[in-house]
Amino acid sequence: SVMGEGKSTTTINLGHVFAQSLDKKTLIIDCDFKRPAVGRYLGVSSRPGLSDYWKGTCGIDACLHRVDEIPLWVLPSGTDSEQMFELSKIRQLEELINELRPRFDQILLDAPPVFPLADLNFLSRLADMMVFVILAGKTNRDVVEKALKALRPQGQVGIILAGMESASIPH
């Protein structure tokens, strides 16, 4: 719903599980164009990336950065990505995802928070499944309900409750 709930960390952890533990060719696309974090967290250069591909300065293969020796790649948001994204790009992103699907077993989109601006909620329509990350004990229930209503998910929705202390989990 809001910044700081662990969306990028959760996406990266899911990517690692798919790639390292399940040996699935996995791609993480950093779609948080205002605050890209996936590349930085994984020690991958932010460029070239998605905005560079859209500008036509790089082919898609140059924008896919491999992480270590596991079957995990990152497509960072790229150079000046905040200025690059417009709603008209949604069709291009959808086409790119469809082009990349045969090359990867899993494609994960790291999305921005829904609030304060729900301007990128269309990303949920590109996904086969949306995973909603909620920070336990911090994110207000009303905010979560408003965010889910704003997203209007089309398909399956999963919820990951981040920041749970194991001592507080009922046995």
XYZ file of C-alpha atoms in Angstrom:
171
model
C 0.000 0.000 0.000
C 2.695 2.467 1.034
C 6.468 2.836 0.806
C 8.629 0.769 3.131
C 6.527 -2.389 3.428
C 9.127 -4.666 1.830
C 7.834 -5.029 -1.732
C 11.250 -4.985 -3.393
C 12.832 -7.215 -0.756
C 9.975 -9.698 -1.100
C 10.256 -9.672 -4.903
C 13.994 -10.313 -4.692
C 13.513 -13.109 -2.164
C 10.870 -14.764 -4.370
C 13.208 -14.428 -7.347
C 16.012 -16.130 -5.418
C 13.732 -18.973 -4.339
C 12.555 -19.585 -7.907
C 16.074 -19.355 -9.358
C 18.296 -20.911 -6.722
C 16.054 -23.395 -4.936
C 13.749 -24.390 -7.792
C 16.199 -23.877 -10.693
C 13.661 -21.758 -12.606
C 14.897 -19.167 -15.105
C 13.613 -16.041 -13.400
C 13.456 -12.404 -14.447
C 12.716 -9.499 -12.118
C 11.576 -6.310 -13.866
C 11.934 -3.169 -11.751
C 8.714 -1.273 -12.466
C 9.120 1.218 -9.635
C 10.238 4.027 -11.915
C 10.278 6.693 -9.203
C 12.297 4.726 -6.608
C 13.973 1.780 -8.348
C 15.677 -0.503 -5.835
C 16.021 -4.038 -7.217
C 19.294 -3.487 -9.062
C 20.817 -1.596 -6.154
C 19.818 -4.293 -3.649
C 21.282 -7.019 -5.877
C 24.429 -5.089 -6.805
C 23.390 -4.834 -10.465
C 23.900 -1.697 -12.538
C 20.762 0.366 -13.152
C 21.730 0.850 -16.775
C 21.112 -0.112 -19.338
C 17.547 -0.893 -18.396
C 13.942 -0.655 -19.458
C 13.943 3.068 -20.243
C 17.106 2.629 -22.343
C 15.409 -0.166 -24.273
C 12.357 2.047 -24.864
C 14.590 4.904 -26.040
C 16.094 2.518 -28.582
C 19.650 2.978 -27.305
C 20.029 -0.705 -26.288
C 18.643 -4.054 -27.311
C 16.776 -6.062 -24.700
C 19.614 -8.560 -24.182
C 21.975 -5.745 -23.167
C 19.431 -4.641 -20.558
C 19.095 -8.035 -18.866
C 21.631 -8.312 -16.035
C 22.489 -11.753 -14.664
C 22.731 -12.141 -10.904
C 25.602 -14.348 -9.751
C 25.688 -17.872 -11.183
C 22.043 -18.717 -10.588
C 19.339 -18.492 -13.287
C 18.226 -15.015 -12.129
C 18.193 -11.873 -14.264
C 17.165 -8.294 -13.537
C 15.746 -5.759 -15.967
C 16.346 -2.501 -14.071
C 14.238 0.583 -14.715
C 17.164 2.251 -16.520
C 18.496 5.739 -17.098
C 16.131 8.623 -16.272
C 13.318 6.127 -15.854
C 11.082 8.505 -13.905
C 10.766 10.797 -16.916
C 10.380 7.891 -19.349
C 7.224 6.281 -18.071
C 3.893 7.357 -19.446
C 0.634 5.500 -19.638
C 1.292 5.008 -23.351
C 4.192 2.728 -22.370
C 1.867 0.170 -20.797
C 1.215 -1.403 -24.180
C 4.970 -1.582 -24.847
C 5.563 -3.162 -21.444
C 2.853 -5.738 -22.101
C 4.391 -6.559 -25.501
C 7.852 -6.868 -23.947
C 6.586 -9.221 -21.219
C 4.902 -11.363 -23.871
C 8.152 -11.403 -25.879
C 10.171 -12.449 -22.809
C 7.756 -15.124 -21.503
C 9.184 -17.966 -23.629
C 12.693 -17.223 -22.307
C 11.833 -17.361 -18.596
C 9.937 -19.698 -16.297
C 8.991 -16.830 -13.974
C 8.725 -13.081 -14.524
C 8.301 -10.929 -11.433
C 7.324 -7.249 -11.606
C 8.487 -5.124 -8.696
C 5.801 -2.455 -8.506
C 5.697 0.871 -6.675
C 3.439 1.413 -3.670
C -0.210 2.030 -4.466
C -0.290 5.203 -2.363
C 0.221 8.140 -2.330
C -0.447 7.987 -6.096
C -2.257 5.040 -7.607
C -0.881 6.024 -11.014
C 0.737 2.675 -11.776
C -2.079 0.383 -10.661
C -2.382 -0.897 -14.241
C 0.623 -3.155 -13.573
C -1.704 -5.485 -11.692
C -3.558 -6.071 -14.969
C -0.377 -7.384 -16.620
C 0.185 -10.032 -13.981
C -1.074 -13.595 -13.863
C -1.052 -13.237 -10.089
C -0.666 -10.225 -7.837
C 1.124 -10.628 -4.519
C 0.275 -7.878 -2.079
C 2.900 -7.213 0.619
C 1.657 -5.886 3.956
C 3.951 -4.891 6.820
C 2.655 -6.564 9.988
C 1.784 -4.224 12.817
C 2.539 -1.110 10.751
C 0.152 -0.902 7.801
C -3.336 0.239 8.755
C -6.149 -2.113 7.700
C -8.105 0.770 6.115
C -5.117 1.645 3.932
C -4.828 -1.984 2.760
C -8.542 -2.142 1.932
C -8.383 1.152 0.003
C -5.304 -0.031 -1.904
C -6.946 -3.299 -2.918
C -10.036 -1.416 -4.094
C -7.849 0.999 -6.077
C -6.000 -1.876 -7.782
C -9.108 -3.845 -8.745
C -7.075 -7.035 -9.315
C -8.265 -9.156 -12.235
C -6.750 -12.516 -11.357
C -5.485 -14.335 -8.307
C -4.297 -12.313 -5.341
C -1.844 -13.527 -2.718
C -0.938 -11.700 0.454
C 2.455 -11.795 2.140
C 2.553 -10.518 5.672
C 6.061 -9.134 6.092
C 7.785 -8.354 9.354
C 6.102 -11.018 11.475
C 7.979 -12.043 14.591
C 7.987 -15.828 14.923
C 7.109 -15.537 18.633
C 3.835 -13.798 17.693
C 2.694 -16.504 15.284
C 0.092 -18.803 16.852
C 1.159 -22.452 17.130
